[in-house]
Amino acid sequence: MNALGIALFALVILISVSLHEAGHMGTAKAFGMKVTRYFVGFGPTLWSFRRGETEYGLKGIPLGGFVKIVGMTPQDEDADDPKAMWRFPVWKRSIVMSAGSIVHFILAAVAIWGLAVFSGLPNPDLPTKVPSDGQPAVLTVQPCVVTSLPLRACEAKDPASPASQAGLRNGDKLIAVNGTAVANWGDAIKQIRPLTAGQTATMTVLRDGAPQTLQLTPATVEREMSDGSVQKVAAIGVGLDATVPYLVKYGPGEAVGASAQYAGTMVGATFEALKEFPKRIPALFSAIGGEKRDPNTPISVVGISILGGEAAQEGAWSMFVGLFIAFNLFIGIFNLLPLLPLDGGHLFIAWFERIRSWVYARLHKPDPGRVDYFKLMPLTYTVILIFGAFTLLTVTADLVNPISIYK
């Protein structure tokens, strides 16, 4: 395990979270709100200084950071201060509360643009969530199939490939297997490997812009699976056309549009991951118990730091940056969920108060005033307890049975 790489990614996370808090502080100060403290880390103070009404400093436990804005709610002890946050218009408070997430989105956007220009982004024609599977199934037809491991070049003793016998050609784009649509190479592998040797299969390909259907009889071969086991699977004797790039580089200007499209894809994937969280929890318990870790299970900052360390160790800096992007998008979106104590919870209450006051005014009723945060404390503590338990679960799984990129 690459301790230096892990530490590097953890430092990147710390910087991101510190900038998140700086976003809150900067916008609050810009609107004239009183900010009394801005610290990186938690625990005992290692170093601090005061400038104006704000104390800046560094704490001993480098896990996150915090900013103290006076009077975030009318029930705060310092709510009587004339510069208390709750006294400001709802639109100003909304900007301050969302500024942290906006910082995460800006960091992700800049990183995506950097990838687009310097390393390349996934080809937009590759609709997949798994980068290694994402290349479209544009085929190179092999002259033979190597039936047993290790894989090697074709020899005279090897049987002719079913693909070549059936008339498949280099450059054919596989779009369906036995009537099941194939969007990319990953889909092709999933459809071909379960086929039965000796039983006719139908392949639909796109050739010169027109679909064509061919029939072939798959061969049985030995192949190594992702878990390291060797299994008998079906093969037809095709590979990927190396002329179809998975990554596409862009110029600085055109990278803006490509980055926006890629960011939209990642945002959608983030929401999908959030929806899948509840059903993934049992797999975390199984992983802690010793079962093979499902790579789709949620991970903590510990887990993503381990992945970042692996990427750094292998020199896969594009993957390192990709993890950084995924982290910032996830934190930015998660933090806007309408739940206390998240920023999204404060945003929700602020706009609930504003809408409720508007409705009461239209009904010629007295303004009901501000929400009593004390009455919401049981719900807030419940959310904190659930998040805390979930964090403990994911950290434990990441320490006991971490997800690995290369294993």
Coordinates of C-alpha atoms in Angstrom, one line a residue:
M1 CA 0.0 0.0 0.0
N2 CA 1.4 3.4 -1.0
A3 CA 1.4 5.4 2.2
L4 CA 2.7 8.5 0.5
G5 CA 0.0 8.4 -2.2
I6 CA -2.7 7.9 0.4
A7 CA -1.4 10.9 2.3
L8 CA -1.3 12.9 -0.8
F9 CA -4.9 12.2 -1.7
A10 CA -5.9 12.8 1.9
L11 CA -4.2 16.2 1.7
V12 CA -6.2 17.0 -1.5
I13 CA -9.4 16.1 0.4
L14 CA -8.4 18.3 3.3
I15 CA -7.7 21.2 0.9
S16 CA -11.1 20.7 -0.8
V17 CA -12.9 20.8 2.5
S18 CA -11.0 23.8 3.7
L19 CA -11.9 25.6 0.5
H20 CA -15.5 24.6 1.1
E21 CA -15.5 26.4 4.5
A22 CA -13.6 29.3 2.9
G23 CA -16.5 29.6 0.4
H24 CA -18.9 30.0 3.3
M25 CA -16.6 32.5 5.1
G26 CA -15.9 34.6 2.0
T27 CA -19.5 35.1 0.9
A28 CA -20.6 35.8 4.5
K29 CA -18.0 38.5 4.9
A30 CA -18.8 39.9 1.5
F31 CA -22.5 40.4 2.6
G32 CA -21.4 41.9 6.0
M33 CA -22.1 39.0 8.2
K34 CA -19.9 38.5 11.3
V35 CA -17.5 35.6 11.0
T36 CA -15.6 34.9 14.2
R37 CA -13.6 31.7 13.5
Y38 CA -12.1 29.8 10.5
F39 CA -10.1 26.7 11.3
V40 CA -8.6 23.9 9.3
G41 CA -8.9 20.6 11.2
F42 CA -10.4 19.8 14.6
G43 CA -9.2 19.2 18.1
P44 CA -6.5 21.2 19.9
T45 CA -5.3 24.4 18.3
L46 CA -1.8 24.2 16.9
W47 CA -1.6 27.8 15.6
S48 CA -3.8 30.7 15.1
F49 CA -3.9 34.5 14.6
R50 CA -6.6 37.1 14.6
R51 CA -7.3 39.6 11.8
G52 CA -10.2 41.9 12.5
E53 CA -13.1 40.1 14.0
T54 CA -12.0 36.6 12.7
E55 CA -9.6 34.1 14.2
Y56 CA -7.8 31.9 11.7
G57 CA -6.0 28.8 12.6
L58 CA -4.9 25.2 12.3
K59 CA -6.1 22.4 14.5
G60 CA -4.3 19.2 15.5
I61 CA -6.6 16.6 13.8
P62 CA -6.5 17.2 10.0
L63 CA -10.0 16.0 9.3
G64 CA -12.0 18.8 7.6
G65 CA -12.5 22.2 9.0
F66 CA -15.1 24.7 10.2
V67 CA -16.2 28.3 10.0
K68 CA -18.2 30.1 12.7
I69 CA -20.8 32.6 11.3
V70 CA -22.6 34.5 14.0
G71 CA -26.3 33.8 14.4
M72 CA -27.0 31.2 11.8
T73 CA -30.4 30.7 13.5
P74 CA -32.5 33.0 15.7
Q75 CA -32.0 30.6 18.6
D76 CA -28.2 30.9 18.6
E77 CA -26.7 32.4 21.7
D78 CA -25.2 35.3 19.6
A79 CA -28.4 35.9 17.6
D80 CA -28.8 39.4 19.0
D81 CA -25.7 40.6 17.2
P82 CA -26.8 43.1 14.5
K83 CA -24.5 41.3 12.0
A84 CA -26.1 37.9 12.8
M85 CA -26.7 35.8 9.7
W86 CA -30.4 35.1 10.3
R87 CA -31.1 38.8 10.0
F88 CA -30.0 39.0 6.4
P89 CA -32.3 38.5 3.3
V90 CA -33.0 34.9 2.4
W91 CA -31.2 35.2 -0.9
K92 CA -28.0 36.3 0.8
R93 CA -28.2 33.4 3.3
S94 CA -28.9 31.0 0.4
I95 CA -25.7 32.1 -1.3
V96 CA -23.7 31.7 1.9
M97 CA -25.1 28.3 2.7
S98 CA -24.6 27.0 -0.9
A99 CA -21.2 28.5 -1.3
G100 CA -19.4 25.4 0.1
S101 CA -21.0 23.1 -2.5
I102 CA -20.4 25.7 -5.2
V103 CA -16.7 25.6 -4.4
H104 CA -16.7 21.8 -4.8
F105 CA -18.4 22.1 -8.1
I106 CA -15.9 24.7 -9.3
L107 CA -13.0 22.4 -8.2
A108 CA -14.5 19.5 -10.1
A109 CA -15.2 21.7 -13.2
V110 CA -11.6 22.9 -13.3
A111 CA -10.2 19.4 -12.9
I112 CA -12.5 18.0 -15.6
W113 CA -11.3 20.8 -18.0
G114 CA -7.7 19.9 -17.1
L115 CA -8.3 16.3 -18.0
A116 CA -10.0 17.2 -21.2
V117 CA -7.0 19.3 -22.3
F118 CA -4.1 17.3 -21.0
S119 CA -5.2 13.7 -20.7
G120 CA -8.5 13.3 -22.5
L121 CA -12.0 12.5 -21.5
P122 CA -13.9 9.4 -22.3
N123 CA -15.2 9.4 -25.9
P124 CA -18.8 10.8 -25.7
D125 CA -20.0 7.9 -27.9
L126 CA -19.1 5.4 -25.1
P127 CA -22.2 5.2 -22.9
T128 CA -20.9 3.3 -19.9
K129 CA -20.2 3.7 -16.2
V130 CA -17.2 1.4 -16.3
P131 CA -14.2 3.0 -18.0
S132 CA -12.4 -0.3 -18.8
D133 CA -15.5 -1.5 -20.5
G134 CA -16.5 1.7 -22.2
Q135 CA -15.0 1.4 -25.7
P136 CA -17.5 0.8 -28.4
A137 CA -17.5 -2.8 -29.8
V138 CA -15.8 -1.9 -33.1
L139 CA -14.1 -5.2 -33.9
T140 CA -10.8 -6.6 -35.0
V141 CA -11.3 -10.1 -36.2
Q142 CA -8.7 -12.6 -35.0
P143 CA -7.6 -15.4 -37.3
C144 CA -7.9 -18.0 -34.5
V145 CA -9.0 -18.6 -30.9
V146 CA -6.4 -19.6 -28.3
T147 CA -8.4 -22.1 -26.3
S148 CA -6.1 -22.5 -23.2
L149 CA -4.1 -20.1 -21.1
P150 CA -1.7 -18.4 -21.3
L151 CA -2.8 -16.2 -24.2
R152 CA -0.4 -16.0 -27.1
A153 CA -0.2 -15.3 -30.8
C154 CA -2.0 -17.7 -33.1
E155 CA -0.3 -20.9 -34.2
A156 CA -1.1 -23.4 -36.9
K157 CA -2.6 -25.8 -34.4
D158 CA -5.2 -23.3 -33.2
P159 CA -8.8 -23.5 -34.5
A160 CA -10.0 -20.8 -36.8
S161 CA -12.0 -18.1 -35.1
P162 CA -15.8 -18.4 -35.4
A163 CA -15.9 -14.7 -36.3
S164 CA -13.7 -15.1 -39.3
Q165 CA -15.6 -18.2 -40.4
A166 CA -18.9 -16.4 -40.1
G167 CA -17.7 -13.4 -42.2
L168 CA -17.2 -10.8 -39.6
R169 CA -14.8 -8.0 -40.7
N170 CA -12.4 -5.6 -39.2
G171 CA -14.3 -2.4 -38.4
D172 CA -17.7 -4.0 -37.9
K173 CA -19.4 -2.5 -34.9
L174 CA -21.2 -5.1 -32.8
I175 CA -24.6 -3.8 -31.9
A176 CA -26.5 -6.9 -30.7
V177 CA -26.0 -10.5 -29.7
N178 CA -29.0 -12.8 -30.1
G179 CA -31.2 -9.8 -30.3
T180 CA -29.9 -8.2 -27.1
A181 CA -28.5 -4.7 -27.7
V182 CA -24.8 -4.1 -27.2
A183 CA -23.7 -0.5 -26.4
N184 CA -20.0 -1.0 -25.8
W185 CA -17.3 -3.6 -25.4
G186 CA -18.3 -4.4 -21.8
D187 CA -21.8 -5.3 -23.0
A188 CA -20.3 -7.4 -25.8
I189 CA -18.2 -9.4 -23.3
K190 CA -21.2 -9.9 -21.0
Q191 CA -23.3 -11.2 -23.9
I192 CA -20.7 -13.4 -25.6
R193 CA -19.1 -15.2 -22.6
P194 CA -22.3 -17.0 -21.5
L195 CA -23.0 -18.4 -25.0
T196 CA -23.0 -22.1 -25.4
A197 CA -20.3 -23.6 -27.5
G198 CA -21.6 -25.5 -30.5
Q199 CA -24.9 -23.6 -30.4
T200 CA -25.6 -21.1 -33.1
A201 CA -25.5 -17.4 -32.0
T202 CA -26.7 -14.4 -34.0
M203 CA -24.5 -11.3 -34.2
T204 CA -25.8 -8.0 -35.5
V205 CA -23.2 -5.6 -36.7
L206 CA -23.1 -2.1 -38.2
R207 CA -21.1 -2.2 -41.4
D208 CA -20.8 0.8 -43.7
G209 CA -23.6 2.5 -41.8
A210 CA -26.1 -0.4 -42.3
P211 CA -27.0 -3.3 -39.9
Q212 CA -26.1 -6.8 -41.0
T213 CA -26.9 -10.1 -39.2
L214 CA -24.5 -13.1 -39.2
Q215 CA -24.6 -16.4 -37.5
L216 CA -21.7 -18.2 -35.9
T217 CA -20.9 -21.0 -33.5
P218 CA -18.8 -20.0 -30.5
A219 CA -15.8 -21.9 -29.3
T220 CA -15.0 -22.8 -25.7
V221 CA -11.8 -21.2 -24.2
E222 CA -10.1 -20.7 -20.9
R223 CA -10.0 -17.2 -19.6
E224 CA -9.0 -15.5 -16.3
M225 CA -11.8 -13.7 -14.5
S226 CA -11.6 -10.4 -12.6
D227 CA -11.4 -12.4 -9.3
G228 CA -8.3 -14.3 -10.5
S229 CA -10.2 -17.6 -11.2
V230 CA -9.9 -19.5 -14.5
Q231 CA -13.2 -20.4 -16.2
K232 CA -14.4 -22.0 -19.4
V233 CA -16.3 -19.3 -21.4
A234 CA -17.5 -18.8 -24.9
A235 CA -15.4 -16.9 -27.4
I236 CA -15.8 -15.9 -31.0
G237 CA -12.3 -14.6 -31.8
V238 CA -12.6 -10.8 -31.9
G239 CA -10.8 -8.0 -30.2
L240 CA -11.2 -4.3 -30.0
D241 CA -10.3 -2.0 -32.9
A242 CA -7.4 -0.1 -31.4
T243 CA -8.1 2.8 -33.8
V244 CA -11.2 3.7 -31.8
P245 CA -9.9 5.9 -28.9
Y246 CA -11.4 5.6 -25.5
L247 CA -10.0 9.0 -24.5
V248 CA -10.3 12.1 -26.6
K249 CA -8.2 15.3 -26.0
Y250 CA -9.7 18.7 -26.7
G251 CA -8.4 22.2 -27.2
P252 CA -8.9 24.7 -24.4
G253 CA -12.0 26.2 -26.0
E254 CA -13.7 23.0 -27.1
A255 CA -12.9 21.4 -23.8
V256 CA -15.4 23.7 -22.1
G257 CA -18.4 22.0 -23.9
A258 CA -16.9 18.5 -23.6
S259 CA -16.3 19.1 -19.9
A260 CA -19.9 20.2 -19.3
Q261 CA -21.2 17.1 -21.0
Y262 CA -18.9 14.8 -19.0
A263 CA -19.8 16.7 -15.8
G264 CA -23.5 16.1 -16.5
T265 CA -22.8 12.4 -16.9
M266 CA -20.9 12.3 -13.6
V267 CA -23.6 14.2 -11.8
G268 CA -26.2 11.7 -13.0
A269 CA -24.0 8.9 -11.8
T270 CA -23.7 10.5 -8.4
F271 CA -27.4 10.8 -8.0
E272 CA -27.7 7.1 -9.0
A273 CA -25.1 6.2 -6.4
L274 CA -27.0 8.1 -3.7
K275 CA -30.2 6.2 -4.6
E276 CA -28.4 2.9 -4.4
F277 CA -26.9 3.5 -1.0
P278 CA -29.6 1.8 1.1
K279 CA -29.5 -1.4 -0.9
R280 CA -25.7 -1.5 -0.8
I281 CA -25.4 -1.5 3.0
P282 CA -25.8 -5.3 3.5
A283 CA -22.9 -5.8 1.2
L284 CA -20.7 -3.7 3.5
F285 CA -21.5 -6.0 6.4
S286 CA -20.7 -9.0 4.2
A287 CA -17.3 -7.4 3.2
I288 CA -16.5 -6.8 6.9
G289 CA -17.3 -10.5 7.5
G290 CA -14.7 -11.5 4.9
E291 CA -16.7 -11.8 1.6
K292 CA -15.2 -10.3 -1.5
R293 CA -15.9 -6.6 -1.5
D294 CA -18.4 -5.4 -4.1
P295 CA -16.7 -2.5 -5.9
N296 CA -20.0 -0.7 -6.1
T297 CA -20.4 -0.5 -2.3
P298 CA -20.1 3.0 -0.8
I299 CA -16.7 4.1 0.5
S300 CA -15.5 6.6 3.0
V301 CA -12.8 9.2 2.8
V302 CA -10.4 6.5 4.0
G303 CA -11.5 4.2 1.1
I304 CA -11.2 6.9 -1.6
S305 CA -7.8 7.9 -0.2
I306 CA -6.6 4.3 -0.5
L307 CA -7.8 4.3 -4.1
G308 CA -6.0 7.6 -4.7
G309 CA -2.9 6.1 -3.2
E310 CA -3.1 3.1 -5.6
A311 CA -3.5 5.5 -8.5
A312 CA -0.5 7.5 -7.4
Q313 CA 1.6 4.3 -6.9
E314 CA 0.8 3.2 -10.4
G315 CA 1.4 6.6 -11.9
A316 CA -2.2 6.8 -13.0
W317 CA -2.6 10.5 -12.4
S318 CA -5.7 10.8 -14.6
M319 CA -7.4 8.3 -12.3
F320 CA -6.1 10.2 -9.3
V321 CA -7.7 13.4 -10.7
G322 CA -10.8 11.4 -11.6
L323 CA -11.2 10.3 -8.0
F324 CA -10.7 14.0 -6.9
I325 CA -13.5 15.0 -9.3
A326 CA -15.9 12.2 -8.1
F327 CA -15.2 13.2 -4.4
N328 CA -16.0 16.9 -5.0
L329 CA -19.1 16.2 -7.0
F330 CA -20.4 13.8 -4.4
I331 CA -19.7 16.1 -1.4
G332 CA -21.1 19.1 -3.2
I333 CA -24.4 17.3 -4.0
F334 CA -24.6 15.4 -0.7
N335 CA -24.2 18.6 1.3
L336 CA -27.2 20.1 -0.4
L337 CA -29.6 17.4 0.7
P338 CA -32.5 19.0 2.6
L339 CA -31.5 17.6 6.0
L340 CA -30.1 19.2 9.1
P341 CA -27.3 19.7 10.0
L342 CA -26.2 19.8 6.3
D343 CA -26.2 23.1 4.5
G344 CA -29.1 21.9 2.4
G345 CA -31.2 21.6 5.6
H346 CA -30.5 25.2 6.4
L347 CA -31.4 26.2 2.8
F348 CA -34.6 24.3 3.0
I349 CA -35.7 25.9 6.2
A350 CA -34.8 29.4 5.0
W351 CA -36.9 29.0 1.9
F352 CA -39.7 27.3 3.8
E353 CA -39.9 30.3 6.1
R354 CA -39.9 32.7 3.1
I355 CA -42.6 30.8 1.3
R356 CA -44.7 30.3 4.4
S357 CA -44.5 34.1 5.2
W358 CA -45.6 34.8 1.6
V359 CA -48.6 32.5 1.8
Y360 CA -49.7 33.9 5.2
A361 CA -49.4 37.4 3.8
R362 CA -51.7 36.5 0.9
L363 CA -54.2 35.0 3.4
H364 CA -54.0 38.2 5.5
K365 CA -52.7 36.3 8.5
P366 CA -49.9 37.3 10.9
D367 CA -46.4 36.2 9.9
P368 CA -45.7 32.9 11.8
G369 CA -42.1 34.0 12.1
R370 CA -39.0 31.8 12.2
V371 CA -38.8 28.1 12.5
D372 CA -37.8 27.0 16.0
Y373 CA -34.6 25.0 15.5
F374 CA -34.8 23.6 19.1
K375 CA -38.0 21.7 18.0
L376 CA -36.0 20.1 15.1
M377 CA -33.2 18.9 17.4
P378 CA -34.5 15.3 17.7
L379 CA -34.6 15.0 13.9
T380 CA -31.2 16.6 13.6
Y381 CA -29.7 14.2 16.1
T382 CA -31.3 11.3 14.4
V383 CA -29.7 12.3 11.1
I384 CA -26.3 12.8 12.8
L385 CA -26.6 9.3 14.4
I386 CA -27.5 7.7 11.0
F387 CA -24.7 9.4 9.2
G388 CA -22.3 8.6 12.0
A389 CA -23.2 4.9 12.0
F390 CA -22.9 4.9 8.2
T391 CA -19.5 6.5 8.3
L392 CA -18.3 4.0 10.9
L393 CA -19.5 1.2 8.8
T394 CA -17.8 2.4 5.6
V395 CA -14.6 3.2 7.3
T396 CA -14.5 -0.2 8.9
A397 CA -15.1 -1.9 5.6
D398 CA -12.4 0.2 3.9
L399 CA -9.9 -0.7 6.6
V400 CA -10.8 -4.4 6.8
N401 CA -11.6 -5.1 3.1
P402 CA -10.8 -2.1 1.0
I403 CA -11.8 -1.7 -2.7
S404 CA -8.8 -2.0 -5.0
I405 CA -8.4 -0.7 -8.5
Y406 CA -5.8 -3.2 -9.6
K407 CA -6.7 -6.4 -7.8

